[in-house]
Coordinates of C-alpha atoms in Angstrom, one line a residue:
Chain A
X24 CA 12.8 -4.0 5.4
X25 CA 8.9 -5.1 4.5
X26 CA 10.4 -6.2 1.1
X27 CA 7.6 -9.2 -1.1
X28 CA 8.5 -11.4 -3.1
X29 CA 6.0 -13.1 -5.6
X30 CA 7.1 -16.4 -8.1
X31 CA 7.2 -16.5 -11.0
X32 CA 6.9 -13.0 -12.5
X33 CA 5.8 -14.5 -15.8
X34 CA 3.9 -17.8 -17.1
X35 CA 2.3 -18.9 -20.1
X36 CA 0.3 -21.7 -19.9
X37 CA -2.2 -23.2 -22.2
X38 CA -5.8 -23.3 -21.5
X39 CA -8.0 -25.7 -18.7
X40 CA -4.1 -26.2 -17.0
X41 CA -3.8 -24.4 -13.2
X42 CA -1.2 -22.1 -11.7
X43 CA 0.0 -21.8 -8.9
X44 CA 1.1 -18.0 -7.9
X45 CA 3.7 -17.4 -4.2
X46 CA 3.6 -14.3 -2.6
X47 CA 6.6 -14.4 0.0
X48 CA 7.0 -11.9 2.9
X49 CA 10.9 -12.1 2.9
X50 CA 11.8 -9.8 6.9
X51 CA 8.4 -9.6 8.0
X52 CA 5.4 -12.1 8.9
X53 CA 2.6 -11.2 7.6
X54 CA -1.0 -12.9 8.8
X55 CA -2.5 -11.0 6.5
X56 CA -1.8 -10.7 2.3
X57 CA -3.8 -9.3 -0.7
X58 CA -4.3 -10.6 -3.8
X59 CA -5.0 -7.9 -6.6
X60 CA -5.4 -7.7 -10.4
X61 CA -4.9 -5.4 -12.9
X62 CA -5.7 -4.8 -16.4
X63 CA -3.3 -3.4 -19.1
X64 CA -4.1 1.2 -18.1
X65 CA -6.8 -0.1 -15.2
X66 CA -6.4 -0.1 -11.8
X67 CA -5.5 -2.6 -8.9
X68 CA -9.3 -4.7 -8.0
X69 CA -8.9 -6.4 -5.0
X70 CA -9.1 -9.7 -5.7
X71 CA -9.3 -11.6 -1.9
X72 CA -7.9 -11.2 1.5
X73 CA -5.7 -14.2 2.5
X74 CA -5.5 -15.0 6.1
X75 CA -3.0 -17.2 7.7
X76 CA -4.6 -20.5 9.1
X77 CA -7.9 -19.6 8.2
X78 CA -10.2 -19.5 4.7
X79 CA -9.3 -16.7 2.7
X80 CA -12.2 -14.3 1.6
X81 CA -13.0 -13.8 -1.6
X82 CA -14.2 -9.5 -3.2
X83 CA -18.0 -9.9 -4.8
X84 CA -17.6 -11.4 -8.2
X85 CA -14.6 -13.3 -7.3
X86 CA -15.3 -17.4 -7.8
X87 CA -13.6 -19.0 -4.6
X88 CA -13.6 -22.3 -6.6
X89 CA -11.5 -20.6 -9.4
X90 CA -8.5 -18.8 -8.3
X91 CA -7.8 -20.8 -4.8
X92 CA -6.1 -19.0 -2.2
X93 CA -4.1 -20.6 0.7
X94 CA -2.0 -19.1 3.9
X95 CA -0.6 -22.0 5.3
X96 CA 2.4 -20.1 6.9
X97 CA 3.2 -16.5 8.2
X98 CA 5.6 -15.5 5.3
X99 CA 3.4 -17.3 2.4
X100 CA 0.6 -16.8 1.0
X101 CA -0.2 -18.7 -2.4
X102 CA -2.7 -18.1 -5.4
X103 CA -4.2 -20.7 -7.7
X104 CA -5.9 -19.9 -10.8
X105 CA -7.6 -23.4 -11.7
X106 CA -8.5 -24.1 -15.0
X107 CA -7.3 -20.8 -16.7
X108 CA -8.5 -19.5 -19.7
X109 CA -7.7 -16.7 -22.1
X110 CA -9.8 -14.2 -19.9
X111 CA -7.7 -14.9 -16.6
X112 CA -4.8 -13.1 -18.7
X113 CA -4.0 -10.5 -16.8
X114 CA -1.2 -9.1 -14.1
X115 CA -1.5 -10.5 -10.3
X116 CA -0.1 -8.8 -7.6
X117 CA 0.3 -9.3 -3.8
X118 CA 0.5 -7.5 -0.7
X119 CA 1.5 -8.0 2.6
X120 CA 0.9 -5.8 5.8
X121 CA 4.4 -4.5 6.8
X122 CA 6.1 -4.4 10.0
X123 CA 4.8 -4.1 13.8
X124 CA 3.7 -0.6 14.3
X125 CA 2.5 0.6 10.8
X126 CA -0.1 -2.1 10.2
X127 CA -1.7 -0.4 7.3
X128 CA 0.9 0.0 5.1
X129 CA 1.1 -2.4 2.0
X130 CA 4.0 -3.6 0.5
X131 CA 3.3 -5.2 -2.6
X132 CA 5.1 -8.1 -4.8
X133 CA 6.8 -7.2 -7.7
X134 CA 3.9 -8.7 -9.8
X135 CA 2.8 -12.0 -12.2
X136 CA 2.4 -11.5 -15.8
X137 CA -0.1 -14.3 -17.2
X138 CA -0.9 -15.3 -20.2
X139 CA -3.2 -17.8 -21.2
X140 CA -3.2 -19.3 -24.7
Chain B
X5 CA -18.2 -0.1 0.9
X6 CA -15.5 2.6 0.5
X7 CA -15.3 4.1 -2.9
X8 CA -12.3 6.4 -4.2
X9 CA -12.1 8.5 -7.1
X10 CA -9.5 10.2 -8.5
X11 CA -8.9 13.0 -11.3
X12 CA -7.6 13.5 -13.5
X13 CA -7.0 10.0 -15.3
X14 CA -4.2 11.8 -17.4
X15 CA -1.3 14.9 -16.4
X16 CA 1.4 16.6 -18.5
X17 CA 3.4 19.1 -16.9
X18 CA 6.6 20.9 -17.4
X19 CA 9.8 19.4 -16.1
X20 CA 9.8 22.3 -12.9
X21 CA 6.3 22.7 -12.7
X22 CA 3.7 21.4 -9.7
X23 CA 1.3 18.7 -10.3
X24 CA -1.5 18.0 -8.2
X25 CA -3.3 14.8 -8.0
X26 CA -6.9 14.8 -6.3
X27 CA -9.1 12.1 -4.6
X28 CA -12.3 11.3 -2.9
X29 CA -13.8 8.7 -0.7
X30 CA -17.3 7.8 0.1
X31 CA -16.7 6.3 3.7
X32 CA -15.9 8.5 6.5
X33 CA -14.9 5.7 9.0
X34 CA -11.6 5.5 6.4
X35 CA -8.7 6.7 8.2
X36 CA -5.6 5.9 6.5
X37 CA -4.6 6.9 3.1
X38 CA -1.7 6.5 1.2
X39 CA 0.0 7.4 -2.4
X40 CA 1.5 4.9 -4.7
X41 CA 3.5 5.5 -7.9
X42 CA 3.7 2.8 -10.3
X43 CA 5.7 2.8 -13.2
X44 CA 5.1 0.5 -16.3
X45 CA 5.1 -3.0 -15.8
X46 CA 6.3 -2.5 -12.0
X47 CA 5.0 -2.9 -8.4
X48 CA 2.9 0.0 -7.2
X49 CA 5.3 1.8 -4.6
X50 CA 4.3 3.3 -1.4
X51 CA 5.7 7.5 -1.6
X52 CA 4.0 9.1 0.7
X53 CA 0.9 8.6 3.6
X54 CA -1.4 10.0 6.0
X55 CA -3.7 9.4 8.6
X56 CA -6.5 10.5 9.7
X57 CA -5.3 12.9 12.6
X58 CA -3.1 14.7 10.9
X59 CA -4.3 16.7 8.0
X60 CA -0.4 17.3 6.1
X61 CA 2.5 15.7 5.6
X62 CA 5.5 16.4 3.7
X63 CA 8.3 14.3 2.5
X64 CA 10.8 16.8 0.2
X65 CA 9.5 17.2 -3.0
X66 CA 6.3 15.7 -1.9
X67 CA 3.2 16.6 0.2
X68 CA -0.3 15.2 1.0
X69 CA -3.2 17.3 2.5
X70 CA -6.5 15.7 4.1
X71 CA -9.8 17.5 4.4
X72 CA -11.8 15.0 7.1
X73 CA -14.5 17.2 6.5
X74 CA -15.0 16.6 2.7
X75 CA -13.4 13.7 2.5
X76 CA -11.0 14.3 -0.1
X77 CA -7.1 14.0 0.1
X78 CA -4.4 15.3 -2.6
X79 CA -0.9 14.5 -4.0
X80 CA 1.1 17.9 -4.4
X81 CA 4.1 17.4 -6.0
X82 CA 6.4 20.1 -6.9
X83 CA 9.7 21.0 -9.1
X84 CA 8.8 17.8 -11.1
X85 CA 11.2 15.8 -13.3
X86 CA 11.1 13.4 -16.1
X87 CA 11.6 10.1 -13.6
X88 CA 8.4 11.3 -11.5
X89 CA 6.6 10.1 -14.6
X90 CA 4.3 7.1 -13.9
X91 CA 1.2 6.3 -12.6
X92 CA -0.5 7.2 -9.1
X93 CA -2.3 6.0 -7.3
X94 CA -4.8 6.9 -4.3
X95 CA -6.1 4.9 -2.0
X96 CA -8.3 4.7 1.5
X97 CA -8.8 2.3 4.4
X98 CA -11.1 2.0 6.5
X99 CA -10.9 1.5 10.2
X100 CA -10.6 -1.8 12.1
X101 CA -8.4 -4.6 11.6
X102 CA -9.4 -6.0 8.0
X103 CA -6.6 -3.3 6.4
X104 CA -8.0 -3.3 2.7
X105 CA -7.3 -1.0 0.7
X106 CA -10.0 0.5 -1.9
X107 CA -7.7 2.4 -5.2
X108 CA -8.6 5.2 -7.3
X109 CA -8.4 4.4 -11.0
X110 CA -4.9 6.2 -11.1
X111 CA -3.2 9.2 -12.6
X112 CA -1.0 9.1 -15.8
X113 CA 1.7 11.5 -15.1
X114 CA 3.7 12.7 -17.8
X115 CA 6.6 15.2 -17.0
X116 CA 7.9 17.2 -20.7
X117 CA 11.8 18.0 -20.2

């Protein structure tokens, strides 16, 4: 159980274009996911809380207008990162709150790899 | 906000030997604190947690000690082996319902057969 799914696991996209990054909760609902990124040796920042059927928020330094976050349902949570650019290269990963009486633990995604040329 | 730090950034040990991993936190309303253990280009995976009211748990090979009072929590793992080589990391929540988790900047393990 409490197993995440995240799509795709690797993009390369060319500057100024947008993409889109799911996080699936695959046996559990989840009302809550996080989104996280990690540089290459570095650890996991916190990048925003997503929260189903309501605005997401957004870690101090994070730009709400450039990496877009919506919840729309219990089981998926999706990340946009609008107008990339080389500097958004990095690895994303998600995480969902798992199952009913363990609310803390985090179950994360298996990851997205992006490049930006 | 919370703040975790962990030492030591890097660990080699021989494959049979103990290796303990150590962390701090800055906020003593945090009262959940787990372990994950990422390996290259993978998903950090939970291995071991505790809360606040306890202040051990073990789980085989692996243990986890809390001191409330000095806020600081360790990874004790013992009779290592080459495939407990990867990166760990610490983390803390605090209380209430927002769950986040604040990580330590992670542990390179390295285990020499």
């Amino acid at each position: 159980g409490a197993v995440v799914s995240q799509h795709p696991s690797w993009v390369i996209c060319k500057s100024g274009t947008s993409v889109k990054i799911e996080c699936r909760s695959l046996d559990f609902q989840a009302t809550t996911m996080f989104w996280y990124r990690q540089f290459p040796k570095q650890s996991l920042m916190l990048m925003a809380t997503s929260n189903e059927g309501s605005k997401a928020t957004y870690e101090q330094g994070v730009e709400k207008d450039k990496f877009l976050i919506n919840h729309a349902s219990l089981t998926l949570s999706t990340l946009t990162v609008t107008s990339a650019h080389p500097e958004d290269s990095s690895f994303y990963i998600c995480s969902a709150n798992g199952g009913l009486s363990n609310g803390k633990t985090q179950y994360f995604g298996p990851g997205t790899r992006l490049l930006v040329l | 906000g919370e703040n975790v730090e962990q030492h030591p950034s890097t660990l080699s040990v021989q494959e049979g030997d103990s290796a303990v991993i150590k962390c701090t936190y800055s906020d003593s309303a945090s009262n959940y604190f787990p372990w994950y253990k990422q390996e290259l280009g993978k998903r950090p995976q939970l291995i071991i947690d505790i809360r606040s009211n306890v202040g051990e748990k073990k789980d085989q090979r692996i243990a986890v000690t809390l001191n409330k009072t000095a806020k600081h929590f360790s990874l004790h793992i013992t009779e290592t082996q080459p495939e407990d080589s990867a990166v760990y990391f610490c983390a803390a929540s605090p209380s209430g319902s927002a769950r986040q988790l604040t990580f330590g900047s992670g542990t390179q393990l390295t285990v020499l057969p």
